[in-house]
């Protein structure tokens, strides 16, 4: 029999529900429970795959090739487990299935309606994901009070009603401290509580996100308003390291209270491995520069577009005892003013980030050329690697106009191109879930630098791209010193790349950041940072 923990948010989106959900899940996992997490995204898209990262942050890729909201990344990073794509439910998926079933006559002449059929479909999906686990946490994206959240909140209510003792609900609210007042305000949280109540749900716990810890006075105020005991109002202030949050919750006995509410008898949690990582002395220093496209929404920038890479670098840095400073430089800025390249000199290593489309590409290529010519550590992730191949083809092999056909379909030197299967897909304009996705193996050349990072010959990493190194150019490029040191076992796909006469110039077509976890950093990122440390010394 499985139990449920429902997590929903109030006041603002982006309040950190994903990290709160992952932290509660980690507390239950540490108590010896088998835990899984479902993420509800109330948008109509079937998945996040066709959305630009400035919509909801980075697109996360699962082992089985799902393209999902970035919160999935937090769950996997905190729990050190792989979650299946079936654990992401969107409004689009729910209605698609219902309409398909209706057309197939499966409703046997009935009128198909919001209640009960939409709720039935949501509940069926959640129950399927929960099967075989002790606890299933279900996080709903957005904010209570959003119209599109309503079906999911109704479904939670119905699921909880089936067995009230087997479920608990958590409301995550935000308590702002406006600068002009200097006082933390509870009113928006009160309104969020009212909105949840109107949907027939009484939260068991309220997590208060805020800049500073919530004081007893305000806890009492929220408790009075919500009829929840003050000890079930949990403070969750901003922290330097998000992996300290489960321990912060433990101090407030949240893990114990949740298991008690669910009627679960568990062992005491042992956090010594996390504690050791959190206490690690960060005595060395590295500055890593990230070369990106300029990610803006209106007047604001969104570093969340690269959250997994940032997290992977932080995991590896923590593991190596490195105090990491990240700096940003946009491809567009380098295009506008090539003197900007000088800023790269201040970094101990540079990562050229993944991406799609033409914005800032020539600037990124200039950065790669500068790193290659100045023997500075370079790491290219997916697009970053593809652009390194373009740069090398143009400037070392003299292949004029060399490019990726993503940007220059008519180039006479298509060093990056689609393989025939992807070409067919593009002709049909079938964009959703058709890239090369999910986990794929690569075989590494034994004496390569990248092999030394992994220490094993066969490695599996997750992918999300449509274009590849064109096999017709491999020999020409390798003849001039580029080394495709990792390929798919059948030799069809280039997976890893490095430069022979350079101390650290590496790239991969994959996204190793998707497999990096707090307690188990990615060998690829760790290897790169280690090399940066060596070269700095
Ligand atoms: N746009 C490139 C491709 O589709 C790279 C994608 C990426 O960086 N994830 O192949």
XYZ file of C-alpha atoms and ligand atoms in Angstrom:
547
model
C 0.000 0.000 0.000
C 1.460 3.337 -0.953
C 1.055 6.717 0.687
C 0.882 10.132 -0.943
C 2.400 13.515 -0.195
C 0.837 16.270 -2.303
C 2.845 19.463 -2.705
C 1.420 22.661 -4.171
C 2.445 26.294 -4.071
C 0.944 29.653 -3.265
C 1.758 33.333 -3.804
C 4.321 33.064 -6.634
C 5.676 30.430 -8.967
C 9.398 29.737 -8.813
C 9.244 29.766 -5.024
C 11.299 26.563 -4.791
C 8.564 23.911 -4.622
C 10.751 21.524 -6.608
C 13.568 21.737 -4.065
C 11.087 21.488 -1.155
C 9.510 18.377 -2.732
C 12.945 16.853 -3.379
C 13.975 17.623 0.233
C 10.876 15.972 1.737
C 11.403 12.994 -0.583
C 15.047 12.753 0.547
C 13.974 12.787 4.220
C 11.621 9.877 3.568
C 14.232 8.004 1.523
C 16.771 8.428 4.347
C 14.232 6.726 6.635
C 14.459 3.609 4.484
C 11.299 4.208 2.465
C 11.015 3.493 -1.262
C 10.129 6.861 -2.695
C 9.053 8.169 -6.104
C 7.978 11.600 -7.338
C 5.348 12.677 -9.880
C 5.437 16.153 -11.412
C 2.235 17.716 -12.692
C 2.610 20.451 -15.288
C -0.772 22.019 -15.929
C 0.111 23.385 -19.388
C -1.406 21.981 -22.584
C 1.934 21.026 -24.157
C 2.463 17.265 -24.190
C 5.911 17.831 -22.673
C 8.478 20.590 -22.200
C 10.445 19.556 -25.297
C 9.207 22.265 -27.628
C 9.427 25.089 -25.086
C 12.243 27.592 -24.992
C 14.123 27.635 -21.665
C 13.008 31.184 -20.860
C 9.460 29.800 -20.460
C 10.018 27.475 -17.497
C 13.795 27.154 -17.228
C 15.862 24.314 -18.586
C 14.366 21.219 -20.199
C 15.326 18.114 -18.213
C 15.961 14.800 -19.987
C 15.267 11.446 -18.321
C 17.103 8.151 -18.919
C 14.170 6.983 -21.050
C 14.190 10.144 -23.157
C 11.440 12.263 -21.559
C 11.755 16.044 -21.970
C 10.436 17.472 -18.739
C 10.326 20.502 -16.486
C 13.549 21.262 -14.585
C 12.069 20.186 -11.202
C 12.625 16.594 -12.274
C 16.327 17.389 -12.089
C 16.053 18.355 -8.430
C 14.291 15.078 -7.615
C 16.968 12.997 -9.329
C 19.849 15.043 -7.896
C 18.536 14.806 -4.307
C 17.379 11.193 -4.438
C 20.111 9.737 -6.663
C 17.516 7.742 -8.624
C 16.342 7.732 -12.244
C 12.696 8.649 -12.690
C 10.677 7.501 -15.719
C 9.099 10.009 -18.096
C 5.682 8.550 -17.221
C 6.026 10.421 -13.889
C 5.349 13.705 -15.642
C 1.688 14.478 -16.277
C 0.568 17.477 -18.329
C -2.922 18.685 -19.180
C -2.071 17.985 -22.821
C -1.334 14.312 -22.078
C -4.517 13.909 -20.032
C -6.830 15.339 -22.699
C -5.007 13.594 -25.559
C -5.613 10.205 -23.912
C -9.251 10.988 -23.133
C -9.942 12.123 -26.703
C -8.189 9.061 -28.152
C -10.241 6.789 -25.859
C -13.465 8.573 -26.802
C -12.724 8.169 -30.527
C -12.005 4.488 -29.905
C -15.444 4.082 -28.318
C -14.019 3.244 -24.901
C -16.537 5.399 -23.035
C -19.382 3.158 -24.253
C -21.778 5.887 -25.274
C -21.337 8.046 -22.181
C -20.971 11.826 -22.167
C -17.264 12.454 -21.502
C -16.929 15.160 -18.859
C -14.513 17.039 -16.653
C -15.989 15.289 -13.605
C -15.427 12.348 -13.391
C -13.460 11.498 -16.525
C -10.643 14.044 -16.404
C -10.099 13.380 -12.696
C -10.228 9.603 -13.318
C -7.516 9.915 -15.935
C -5.262 11.992 -13.622
C -5.813 9.583 -10.703
C -5.112 6.550 -12.903
C -1.818 8.079 -14.005
C -0.726 8.948 -10.442
C -1.689 5.506 -9.109
C 0.273 3.815 -11.886
C 3.414 5.782 -11.005
C 2.966 5.113 -7.267
C 2.693 1.337 -7.675
C 5.509 -0.553 -5.974
C 6.630 2.405 -3.820
C 6.065 3.210 -0.144
C 5.500 6.905 -0.751
C 4.677 8.848 -3.897
C 5.170 12.606 -3.730
C 3.089 14.555 -6.235
C 4.095 18.133 -6.980
C 1.779 20.392 -8.906
C 3.404 23.145 -10.967
C 2.104 26.707 -10.896
C 0.211 28.255 -8.028
C -3.107 27.426 -6.318
C -5.725 29.695 -7.747
C -4.456 29.188 -11.323
C -7.400 28.040 -13.443
C -5.344 25.300 -15.054
C -4.423 23.798 -11.666
C -8.015 23.110 -10.676
C -8.433 19.611 -12.219
C -5.284 18.421 -10.494
C -6.256 19.861 -7.113
C -9.664 18.142 -7.452
C -7.885 14.892 -8.296
C -5.644 15.239 -5.197
C -8.719 15.821 -3.085
C -10.407 12.706 -4.451
C -7.313 10.581 -4.060
C -6.882 11.763 -0.459
C -10.547 11.118 0.253
C -10.148 7.463 -0.685
C -7.894 6.976 2.365
C -7.323 10.137 4.377
C -4.817 8.425 6.687
C -2.601 7.566 3.706
C -1.968 11.052 2.443
C -0.790 14.430 3.550
C -0.583 17.768 1.819
C 2.001 20.490 1.896
C 1.471 24.086 0.851
C 4.602 26.058 -0.048
C 4.107 29.819 0.305
C 6.294 32.871 -0.088
C 6.617 35.546 2.591
C 7.948 38.738 1.046
C 9.917 41.369 2.958
C 9.441 44.509 0.823
C 12.486 46.765 0.944
C 10.489 49.872 1.751
C 8.922 48.187 4.812
C 11.725 45.984 6.054
C 9.072 43.723 7.580
C 8.085 40.190 6.563
C 4.449 40.065 5.447
C 2.082 37.097 5.879
C -0.915 38.463 3.948
C -0.128 36.838 0.544
C 0.304 33.500 2.382
C -3.077 33.998 4.073
C -4.671 34.453 0.646
C -2.973 31.315 -0.659
C -4.344 29.335 2.309
C -7.803 30.705 1.534
C -7.485 29.627 -2.125
C -6.501 26.055 -1.161
C -9.378 25.888 1.297
C -11.821 27.008 -1.394
C -10.755 23.923 -3.368
C -11.630 21.725 -0.398
C -8.072 20.973 0.711
C -6.707 21.605 4.204
C -2.922 21.556 4.123
C -1.235 19.561 6.884
C 2.016 21.509 6.637
C 2.876 24.964 5.421
C 6.420 25.617 4.244
C 7.318 29.287 4.400
C 9.873 30.345 1.805
C 11.439 33.700 2.585
C 14.705 35.590 2.586
C 15.178 35.257 6.361
C 13.848 32.599 8.747
C 10.220 33.109 9.787
C 9.909 34.207 13.411
C 7.535 32.719 16.024
C 5.232 35.742 15.849
C 4.542 35.225 12.161
C 4.324 31.440 12.509
C 1.622 31.976 15.122
C -0.176 34.452 12.857
C -0.240 31.948 9.970
C -1.257 29.184 12.378
C -4.168 31.257 13.718
C -5.293 32.039 10.227
C -4.977 28.523 8.852
C -5.986 26.421 11.882
C -2.735 24.517 11.604
C -0.538 24.027 14.665
C 2.437 26.431 14.718
C 4.829 23.459 14.852
C 3.553 22.421 11.426
C 4.473 25.788 9.949
C 8.006 25.226 8.694
C 10.549 27.926 8.008
C 12.547 27.663 4.782
C 14.757 30.734 4.368
C 17.183 31.286 1.482
C 20.322 29.208 1.917
C 23.732 29.203 0.219
C 23.621 25.498 -0.524
C 20.263 23.939 -1.480
C 21.430 20.522 -0.256
C 21.359 21.834 3.320
C 17.557 22.184 3.115
C 16.645 18.595 4.132
C 18.820 19.056 7.240
C 17.167 22.372 7.959
C 13.789 20.614 7.764
C 15.049 17.788 9.992
C 15.887 20.398 12.657
C 12.205 21.333 12.598
C 11.231 17.632 12.779
C 9.430 17.761 9.447
C 10.562 14.265 8.393
C 9.292 12.796 11.650
C 6.012 14.694 11.456
C 5.323 13.649 7.831
C 5.969 9.961 8.562
C 3.791 10.163 11.687
C 0.994 11.804 9.704
C 1.217 8.968 7.163
C 1.253 6.365 9.935
C 4.652 5.034 8.861
C 7.083 3.433 11.270
C 10.606 4.038 10.035
C 14.256 3.903 11.021
C 16.187 6.991 12.143
C 17.743 8.858 9.204
C 21.530 8.826 8.808
C 22.696 12.020 7.143
C 26.425 11.537 7.758
C 27.283 11.344 4.008
C 25.440 14.606 3.273
C 26.826 16.243 6.384
C 30.387 15.353 5.320
C 29.797 16.888 1.891
C 28.197 19.991 3.371
C 31.071 20.434 5.835
C 33.757 19.984 3.202
C 36.483 22.654 3.379
C 36.533 24.567 0.104
C 40.157 25.622 0.275
C 40.932 25.869 -3.451
C 39.424 28.461 -5.764
C 38.326 28.204 -9.402
C 36.677 30.767 -11.656
C 34.716 29.103 -14.434
C 33.248 31.224 -17.201
C 30.054 30.142 -18.961
C 29.610 31.231 -22.575
C 25.917 31.340 -23.373
C 23.320 32.944 -25.524
C 21.908 36.024 -23.784
C 18.910 34.531 -21.939
C 16.464 37.308 -21.186
C 12.770 37.585 -20.415
C 11.906 41.232 -20.797
C 14.439 43.111 -18.698
C 15.477 40.060 -16.668
C 17.914 37.210 -17.208
C 17.227 33.569 -16.432
C 20.235 31.515 -15.378
C 17.724 28.708 -14.646
C 18.055 27.926 -18.353
C 21.265 26.093 -17.414
C 20.424 24.863 -13.915
C 21.724 21.297 -14.425
C 25.119 22.456 -15.695
C 25.429 24.872 -12.784
C 24.479 22.091 -10.364
C 26.881 19.589 -11.997
C 29.753 22.094 -11.695
C 28.825 22.744 -8.060
C 28.640 19.006 -7.236
C 32.096 18.423 -8.742
C 33.585 21.542 -7.129
C 32.255 20.508 -3.709
C 33.666 17.009 -4.190
C 37.118 18.461 -5.044
C 37.059 20.962 -2.161
C 36.835 23.866 -4.600
C 35.214 27.203 -3.932
C 33.614 27.805 -7.334
C 32.926 31.197 -8.840
C 30.833 31.262 -12.011
C 31.022 34.179 -14.419
C 28.884 34.701 -17.530
C 29.715 35.969 -20.954
C 27.250 36.047 -23.835
C 28.054 35.160 -27.432
C 26.208 38.304 -28.581
C 28.419 40.530 -26.418
C 31.559 38.982 -27.952
C 30.100 39.590 -31.433
C 29.435 43.253 -30.578
C 32.862 43.772 -29.071
C 35.627 41.172 -29.636
C 37.651 42.852 -26.840
C 35.264 41.005 -24.501
C 37.343 37.880 -25.213
C 39.881 39.322 -22.762
C 37.391 38.491 -19.972
C 37.994 34.801 -20.698
C 41.566 35.302 -19.552
C 40.317 35.899 -16.009
C 38.723 32.428 -15.909
C 40.490 29.196 -14.965
C 38.287 27.284 -17.391
C 35.467 27.960 -19.839
C 32.298 26.012 -20.616
C 30.516 26.724 -23.904
C 26.896 25.906 -23.204
C 24.300 23.953 -25.198
C 21.677 25.665 -27.296
C 19.616 25.965 -30.432
C 19.498 28.584 -33.196
C 21.823 31.316 -34.353
C 21.895 33.882 -31.534
C 25.451 34.613 -30.399
C 26.900 31.688 -32.360
C 29.718 33.589 -34.099
C 30.711 35.038 -30.697
C 30.820 31.548 -29.203
C 32.978 30.369 -32.116
C 35.384 33.285 -31.489
C 35.577 32.304 -27.804
C 36.383 28.698 -28.748
C 39.101 29.841 -31.167
C 40.637 32.022 -28.442
C 40.626 29.118 -25.953
C 42.178 26.757 -28.475
C 44.898 29.178 -29.529
C 45.700 30.249 -25.954
C 45.821 26.738 -24.457
C 43.026 27.506 -21.984
C 40.744 24.747 -20.623
C 37.641 24.396 -22.794
C 34.572 22.258 -22.248
C 31.892 22.113 -24.958
C 28.496 20.673 -24.133
C 26.415 19.494 -27.113
C 26.092 22.693 -29.204
C 29.323 23.810 -27.538
C 31.084 20.749 -28.972
C 29.442 21.143 -32.380
C 30.669 24.748 -32.582
C 34.193 23.638 -31.608
C 34.128 21.298 -34.608
C 32.932 24.177 -36.827
C 35.721 26.443 -35.505
C 38.381 23.782 -36.077
C 37.095 23.037 -39.578
C 37.158 26.712 -40.542
C 40.368 27.881 -38.902
C 42.611 24.805 -38.837
C 41.396 22.697 -41.761
C 40.691 25.736 -43.958
C 37.197 24.494 -44.850
C 35.699 27.833 -45.768
C 32.178 28.562 -44.591
C 32.114 25.307 -42.589
C 28.981 25.262 -40.457
C 26.140 23.280 -38.972
C 23.202 22.802 -41.321
C 20.990 23.862 -38.405
C 22.155 27.423 -39.139
C 23.380 27.259 -42.705
C 21.427 24.597 -44.618
C 23.254 25.392 -47.861
C 26.843 25.429 -46.503
C 29.372 23.779 -48.776
C 31.087 22.259 -45.743
C 28.344 20.781 -43.526
C 30.634 19.497 -40.766
C 27.622 19.256 -38.451
C 24.570 17.757 -40.091
C 21.539 15.573 -39.452
C 21.866 11.866 -40.096
C 19.229 10.579 -42.594
C 16.613 9.559 -39.930
C 16.544 13.086 -38.487
C 16.432 14.586 -41.986
C 13.180 12.685 -42.663
C 11.675 13.851 -39.356
C 12.496 17.493 -40.139
C 10.880 17.226 -43.588
C 7.634 16.240 -41.827
C 7.974 19.126 -39.310
C 7.513 16.548 -36.527
C 9.296 18.479 -33.797
C 7.889 17.048 -30.527
C 9.935 14.281 -28.858
C 11.805 13.424 -32.059
C 15.369 14.488 -31.232
C 18.003 11.913 -30.273
C 16.906 11.632 -26.652
C 17.744 9.770 -23.462
C 20.613 7.554 -22.448
C 23.024 6.179 -25.076
C 26.334 4.334 -24.709
C 29.710 5.529 -25.950
C 32.997 3.698 -26.220
C 36.057 5.727 -25.224
C 39.590 5.461 -26.648
C 41.760 4.122 -23.867
C 44.609 6.649 -23.918
C 42.379 9.710 -24.283
C 41.999 12.509 -21.728
C 38.250 11.822 -21.564
C 38.909 8.161 -20.745
C 41.038 9.386 -17.820
C 38.033 11.421 -16.603
C 35.711 8.404 -16.582
C 38.167 5.609 -15.895
C 36.032 3.209 -17.911
C 35.709 2.258 -21.535
C 31.932 2.255 -21.930
C 29.950 5.190 -20.583
C 26.271 6.051 -20.781
C 25.136 9.663 -20.943
C 21.847 11.348 -21.790
C 21.265 13.136 -25.083
C 19.068 15.873 -26.534
C 20.025 17.005 -30.019
C 19.128 16.597 -33.666
C 22.465 17.326 -35.331
C 25.701 15.272 -35.313
C 29.306 15.460 -36.435
C 29.092 14.604 -40.141
C 30.854 11.225 -40.596
C 32.126 12.375 -44.009
C 34.406 14.928 -42.329
C 35.762 12.793 -39.473
C 38.921 11.693 -41.289
C 39.758 15.199 -42.514
C 39.294 16.742 -39.055
C 41.209 13.970 -37.289
C 44.035 14.357 -39.812
C 44.618 17.880 -38.442
C 44.632 16.942 -34.745
C 41.022 16.792 -33.626
C 40.345 13.464 -31.915
C 36.895 11.931 -31.726
C 37.851 9.922 -28.669
C 34.383 8.528 -27.949
C 31.905 7.083 -30.419
C 28.703 5.057 -30.221
C 29.558 1.333 -30.077
C 28.472 0.915 -33.741
C 30.755 3.812 -34.707
C 27.851 5.729 -36.224
C 27.772 8.715 -33.840
C 30.573 10.920 -32.528
C 29.985 11.219 -28.776
C 33.174 12.813 -27.392
C 35.863 15.047 -28.801
C 39.245 16.363 -27.697
C 42.264 18.070 -29.219
C 45.603 16.270 -29.402
C 47.953 19.226 -28.971
C 46.126 21.036 -26.213
C 46.229 20.399 -22.463
C 42.432 20.396 -22.032
C 40.114 20.970 -24.979
C 37.182 18.559 -24.584
C 33.587 18.300 -25.698
C 30.674 15.936 -25.805
C 27.557 15.561 -27.870
C 25.827 14.305 -24.706
C 24.701 16.119 -21.544
C 26.611 14.530 -18.637
C 25.059 17.136 -16.299
C 21.791 15.162 -16.292
C 23.464 12.331 -14.407
C 25.330 14.419 -11.839
C 24.048 14.059 -8.285
C 24.947 15.776 -5.028
C 26.408 12.575 -3.582
C 27.745 11.313 -6.930
C 29.108 14.042 -9.196
C 29.572 13.575 -12.935
C 33.037 12.150 -13.764
C 33.133 14.334 -16.884
C 32.661 17.629 -15.018
C 34.889 16.488 -12.138
C 37.633 15.505 -14.610
C 37.406 18.896 -16.276
C 37.600 20.858 -13.003
C 40.525 18.709 -11.837
C 42.359 19.561 -15.041
C 41.549 23.280 -14.535
C 43.073 23.059 -11.035
C 46.208 21.370 -12.394
C 46.616 23.966 -15.128
C 46.039 26.811 -12.689
C 48.831 25.494 -10.479
N 21.055 22.526 -31.626
C 21.921 21.399 -31.562
C 21.234 20.128 -32.045
O 20.039 20.033 -32.097
C 22.473 21.201 -30.172
C 21.430 20.900 -29.132
C 21.941 21.029 -27.723
O 22.879 21.766 -27.436
N 21.281 20.346 -26.806
O 21.885 19.180 -32.399
